[in-house]
Coordinates of C-alpha atoms in Angstrom, one line a residue:
X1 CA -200.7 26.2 -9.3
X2 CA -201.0 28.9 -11.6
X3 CA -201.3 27.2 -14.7
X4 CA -204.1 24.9 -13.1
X5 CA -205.5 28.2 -11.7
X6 CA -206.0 29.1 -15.0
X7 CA -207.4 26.0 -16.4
X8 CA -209.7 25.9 -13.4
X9 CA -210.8 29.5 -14.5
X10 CA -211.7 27.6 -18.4
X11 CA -214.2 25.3 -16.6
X12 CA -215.8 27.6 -13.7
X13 CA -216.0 30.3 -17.0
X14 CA -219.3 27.7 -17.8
X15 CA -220.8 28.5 -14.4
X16 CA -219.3 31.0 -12.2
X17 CA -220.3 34.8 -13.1
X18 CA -217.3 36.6 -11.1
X19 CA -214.8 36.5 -8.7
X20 CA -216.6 36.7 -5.2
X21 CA -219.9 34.2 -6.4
X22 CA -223.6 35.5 -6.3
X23 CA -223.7 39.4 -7.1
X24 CA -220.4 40.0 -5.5
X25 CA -219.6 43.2 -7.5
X26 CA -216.6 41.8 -9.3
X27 CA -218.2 40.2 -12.4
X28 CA -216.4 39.2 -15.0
X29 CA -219.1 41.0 -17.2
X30 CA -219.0 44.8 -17.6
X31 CA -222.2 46.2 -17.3
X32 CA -224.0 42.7 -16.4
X33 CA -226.3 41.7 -14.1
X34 CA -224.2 39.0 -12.1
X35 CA -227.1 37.7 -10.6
X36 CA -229.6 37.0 -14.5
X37 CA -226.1 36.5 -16.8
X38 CA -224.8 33.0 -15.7
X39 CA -224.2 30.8 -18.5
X40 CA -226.2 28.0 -17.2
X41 CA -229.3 30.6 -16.2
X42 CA -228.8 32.2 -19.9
X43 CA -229.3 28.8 -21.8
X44 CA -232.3 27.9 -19.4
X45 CA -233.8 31.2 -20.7
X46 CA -232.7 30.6 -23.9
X47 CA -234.0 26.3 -23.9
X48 CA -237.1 27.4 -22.1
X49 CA -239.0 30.4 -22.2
X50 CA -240.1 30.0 -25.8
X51 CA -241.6 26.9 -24.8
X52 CA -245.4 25.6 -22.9
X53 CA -242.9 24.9 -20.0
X54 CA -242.3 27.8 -18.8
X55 CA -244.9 30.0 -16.7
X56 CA -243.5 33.6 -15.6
X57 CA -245.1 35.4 -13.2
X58 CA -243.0 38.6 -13.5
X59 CA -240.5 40.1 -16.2
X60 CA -237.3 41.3 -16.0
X61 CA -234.4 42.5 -18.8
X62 CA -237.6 41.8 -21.7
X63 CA -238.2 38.1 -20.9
X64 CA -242.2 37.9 -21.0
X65 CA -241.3 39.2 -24.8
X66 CA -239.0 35.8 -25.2
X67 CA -242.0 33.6 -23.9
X68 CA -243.9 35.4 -26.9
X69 CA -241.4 34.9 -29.3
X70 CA -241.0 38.5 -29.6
X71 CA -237.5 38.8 -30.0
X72 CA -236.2 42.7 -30.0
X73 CA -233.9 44.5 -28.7
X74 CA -235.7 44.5 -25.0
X75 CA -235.2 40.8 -24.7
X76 CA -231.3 41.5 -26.5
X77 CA -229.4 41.2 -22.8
X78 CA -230.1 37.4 -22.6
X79 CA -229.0 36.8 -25.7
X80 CA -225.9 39.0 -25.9
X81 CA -225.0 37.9 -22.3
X82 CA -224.7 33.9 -23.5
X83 CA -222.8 35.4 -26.9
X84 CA -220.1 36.8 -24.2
X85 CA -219.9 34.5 -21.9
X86 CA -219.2 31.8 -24.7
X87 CA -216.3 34.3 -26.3
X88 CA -214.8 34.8 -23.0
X89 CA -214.6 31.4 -22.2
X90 CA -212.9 30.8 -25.7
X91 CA -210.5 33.8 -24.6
X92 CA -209.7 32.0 -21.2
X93 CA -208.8 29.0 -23.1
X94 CA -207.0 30.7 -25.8
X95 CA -204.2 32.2 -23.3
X96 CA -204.0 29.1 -21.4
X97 CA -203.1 27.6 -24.9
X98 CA -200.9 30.2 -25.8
X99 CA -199.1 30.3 -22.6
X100 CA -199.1 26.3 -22.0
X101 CA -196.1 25.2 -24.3
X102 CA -193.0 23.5 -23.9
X103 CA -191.1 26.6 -24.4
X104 CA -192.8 28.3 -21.4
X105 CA -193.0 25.4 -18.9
X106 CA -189.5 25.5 -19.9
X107 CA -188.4 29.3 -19.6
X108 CA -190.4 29.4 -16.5
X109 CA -188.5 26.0 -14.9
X110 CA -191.6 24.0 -14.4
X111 CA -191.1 21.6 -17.3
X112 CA -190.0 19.1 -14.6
X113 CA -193.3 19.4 -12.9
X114 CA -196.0 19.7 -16.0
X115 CA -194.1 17.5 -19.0
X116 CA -196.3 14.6 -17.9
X117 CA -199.4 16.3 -18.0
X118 CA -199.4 19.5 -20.0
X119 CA -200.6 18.1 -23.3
X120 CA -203.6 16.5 -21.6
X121 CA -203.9 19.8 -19.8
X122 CA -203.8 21.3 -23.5
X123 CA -206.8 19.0 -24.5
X124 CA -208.8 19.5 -22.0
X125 CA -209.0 23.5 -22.8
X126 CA -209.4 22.4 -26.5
X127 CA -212.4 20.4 -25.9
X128 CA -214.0 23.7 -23.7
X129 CA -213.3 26.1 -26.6
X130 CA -215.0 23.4 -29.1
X131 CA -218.4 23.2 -26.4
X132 CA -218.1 27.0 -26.6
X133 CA -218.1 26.6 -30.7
X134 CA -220.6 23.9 -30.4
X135 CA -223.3 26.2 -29.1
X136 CA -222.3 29.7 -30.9
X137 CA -223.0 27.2 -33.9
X138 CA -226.3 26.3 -32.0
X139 CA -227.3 29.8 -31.0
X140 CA -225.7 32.0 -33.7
X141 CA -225.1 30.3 -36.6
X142 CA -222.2 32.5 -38.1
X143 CA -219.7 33.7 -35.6
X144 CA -215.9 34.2 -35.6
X145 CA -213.4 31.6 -35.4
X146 CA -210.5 32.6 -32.7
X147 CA -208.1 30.7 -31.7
X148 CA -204.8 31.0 -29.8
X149 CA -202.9 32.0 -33.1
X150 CA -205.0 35.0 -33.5
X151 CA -203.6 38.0 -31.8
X152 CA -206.0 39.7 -28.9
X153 CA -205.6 43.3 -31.5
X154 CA -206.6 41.6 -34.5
X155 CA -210.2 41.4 -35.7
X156 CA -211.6 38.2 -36.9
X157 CA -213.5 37.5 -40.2
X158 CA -217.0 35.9 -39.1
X159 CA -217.4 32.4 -40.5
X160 CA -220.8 30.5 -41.9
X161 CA -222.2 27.9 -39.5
X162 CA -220.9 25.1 -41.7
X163 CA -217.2 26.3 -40.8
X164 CA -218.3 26.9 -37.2
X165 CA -219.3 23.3 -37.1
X166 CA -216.4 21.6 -38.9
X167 CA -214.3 23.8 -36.6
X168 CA -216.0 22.2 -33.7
X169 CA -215.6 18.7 -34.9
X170 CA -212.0 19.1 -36.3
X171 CA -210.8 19.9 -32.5
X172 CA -212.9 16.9 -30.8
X173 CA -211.9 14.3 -32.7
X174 CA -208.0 16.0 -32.6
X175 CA -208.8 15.4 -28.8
X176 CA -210.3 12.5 -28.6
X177 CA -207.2 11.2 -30.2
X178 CA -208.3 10.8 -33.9
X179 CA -206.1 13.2 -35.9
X180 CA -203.0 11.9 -36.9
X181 CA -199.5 13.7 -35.9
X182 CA -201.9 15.0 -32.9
X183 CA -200.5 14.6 -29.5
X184 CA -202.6 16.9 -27.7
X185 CA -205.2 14.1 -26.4
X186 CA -207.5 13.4 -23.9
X187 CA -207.3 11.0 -20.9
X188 CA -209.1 7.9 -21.4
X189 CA -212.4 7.4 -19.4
X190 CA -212.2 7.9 -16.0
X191 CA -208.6 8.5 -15.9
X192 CA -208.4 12.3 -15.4
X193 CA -208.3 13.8 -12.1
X194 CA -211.7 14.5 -10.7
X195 CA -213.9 16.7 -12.7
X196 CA -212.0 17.1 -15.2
X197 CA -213.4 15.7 -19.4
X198 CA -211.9 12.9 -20.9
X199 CA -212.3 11.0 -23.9
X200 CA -216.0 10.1 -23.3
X201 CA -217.2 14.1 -23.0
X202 CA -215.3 14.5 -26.6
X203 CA -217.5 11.2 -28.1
X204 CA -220.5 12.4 -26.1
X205 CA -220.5 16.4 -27.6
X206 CA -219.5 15.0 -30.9
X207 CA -222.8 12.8 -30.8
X208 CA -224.7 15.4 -29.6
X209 CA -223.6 18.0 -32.6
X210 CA -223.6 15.3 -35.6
X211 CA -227.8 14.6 -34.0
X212 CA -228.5 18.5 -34.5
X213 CA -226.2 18.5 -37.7
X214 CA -228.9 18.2 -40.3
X215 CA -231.3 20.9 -38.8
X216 CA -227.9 23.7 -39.2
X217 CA -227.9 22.5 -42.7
X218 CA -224.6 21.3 -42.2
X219 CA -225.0 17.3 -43.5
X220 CA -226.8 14.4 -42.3
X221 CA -224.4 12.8 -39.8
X222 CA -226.7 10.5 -37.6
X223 CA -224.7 7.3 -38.5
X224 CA -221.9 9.0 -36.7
X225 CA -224.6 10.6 -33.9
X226 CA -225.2 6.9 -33.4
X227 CA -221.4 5.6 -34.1
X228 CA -220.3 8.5 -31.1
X229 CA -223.3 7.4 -28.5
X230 CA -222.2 3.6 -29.0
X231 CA -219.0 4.6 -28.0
X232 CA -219.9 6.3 -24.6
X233 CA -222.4 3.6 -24.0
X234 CA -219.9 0.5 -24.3
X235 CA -217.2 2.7 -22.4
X236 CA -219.1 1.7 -19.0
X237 CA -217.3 4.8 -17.7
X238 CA -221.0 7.0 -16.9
X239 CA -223.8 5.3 -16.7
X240 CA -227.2 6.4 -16.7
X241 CA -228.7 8.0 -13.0
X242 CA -230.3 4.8 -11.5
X243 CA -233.0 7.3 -10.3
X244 CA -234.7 9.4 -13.2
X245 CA -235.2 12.2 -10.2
X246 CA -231.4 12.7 -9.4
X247 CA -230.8 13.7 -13.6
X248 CA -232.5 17.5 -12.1
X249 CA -230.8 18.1 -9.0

């Protein structure tokens, strides 16, 4: 229970803000506004404002500047806000890595219970750490690469966006099963248990990376945009909504 606790925290990392929902007063954000520093609310901010969609009636934490394009340091609290939320998720998945091996499961006498499943377990907190990568890349550009071998004392060397990306890609296709002597794999489509990624979420980010690729100056790589999309396509497992209306509920 634990150990899926854990996981559990990975994923809800990507929406949740706390421990109690709404502005509950136990964020997981010091010095955040629970309420305006949701991942999801931070990229619509982030997607949005700078765009004709977007009409704002009132300001808050220097968003009118962001619909100007008039980034500064009054509009900073979005941005820095999605910049944690993405490192703490990569620190969630980190310890679950660190603490999900064979060795534990077995000093802790639950190797019985997880040998079936921990690896896919393993994958599955890989592929969130590589989203989180995927959009520091997007966002950022340079950022440091941290990963369960790098000690929670130590301070990491920031890496270009190129590395950021081919970091990115080197753990989706380890997960989606592509990297030889690489056990720590994905379920295939529709196989895991409910709500959890499989293989398809691993072709469909690595599609959706290789179609910005170009534009981070990191390669052309829209024969494999198109290579990954075939893949999710012909997998049947997620169709397209069969109403446009229900893609924005």
């Amino acid at each position: 229970d634990g150990y899926m606790g854990v996981l559990a925290k990975c994923y809800g990392s990507l929406i949740l803000t706390g421990q109690q929902g709404g502005d509950g007063g136990n964020g997981d954000l010091e010095g955040a506004n629970e309420g305006h520093s949701g991942y999801v609310r931070l990229l619509f901010y982030l997607e949005e404002q700078p765009t004709d969609n977007f009409l704002m009636p009132s300001s808050s934490n220097g968003r009118r500047k962001m619909l100007n394009l008039q980034w500064d340091a009054s509009n900073a609290a979005v941005i820095k806000w999605t910049y944690q939320r993405l490192y703490m998720s990569i620190a969630y998945c980190n310890e679950f890595l660190r603490e999900c091996t064979e060795e534990k499961l077995k000093e802790r006498g639950i190797w019985g219970d997880m040998s079936n499943d921990y690896l896919a377990y393993r994958a599955e907190a890989r592929f969130i750490r590589a989203y989180a990568y995927s959009q520091l890349c997007n966002y950022f550009g340079n950022a440091p690469l941290i990963d369960e071998t790098v000690g929670v004392k130590e301070v990491p060397e920031q890496a270009d966006r190129i590395k950021v990306f081919e970091y990115a890609e080197k753990e989706l296709k380890a997960v989606a099963g592509e990297v030889e002597g690489n056990n720590e794999v994905l379920c295939e489509p529709k196989a895991a248990l409910y709500g959890h990624v499989d293989k398809v979420a691993a072709w469909f980010l690595l599609s959706r990376i290789y179609l910005n690729a170009e534009s981070w100056n990191c390669g052309n790589h829209y024969a494999d945009c198109y290579a990954y999309a075939t893949k999710v396509i012909n997998s049947n497992a997620y169709p397209l909504a069969s109403d446009y209306r229900h893609i924005f509920l």
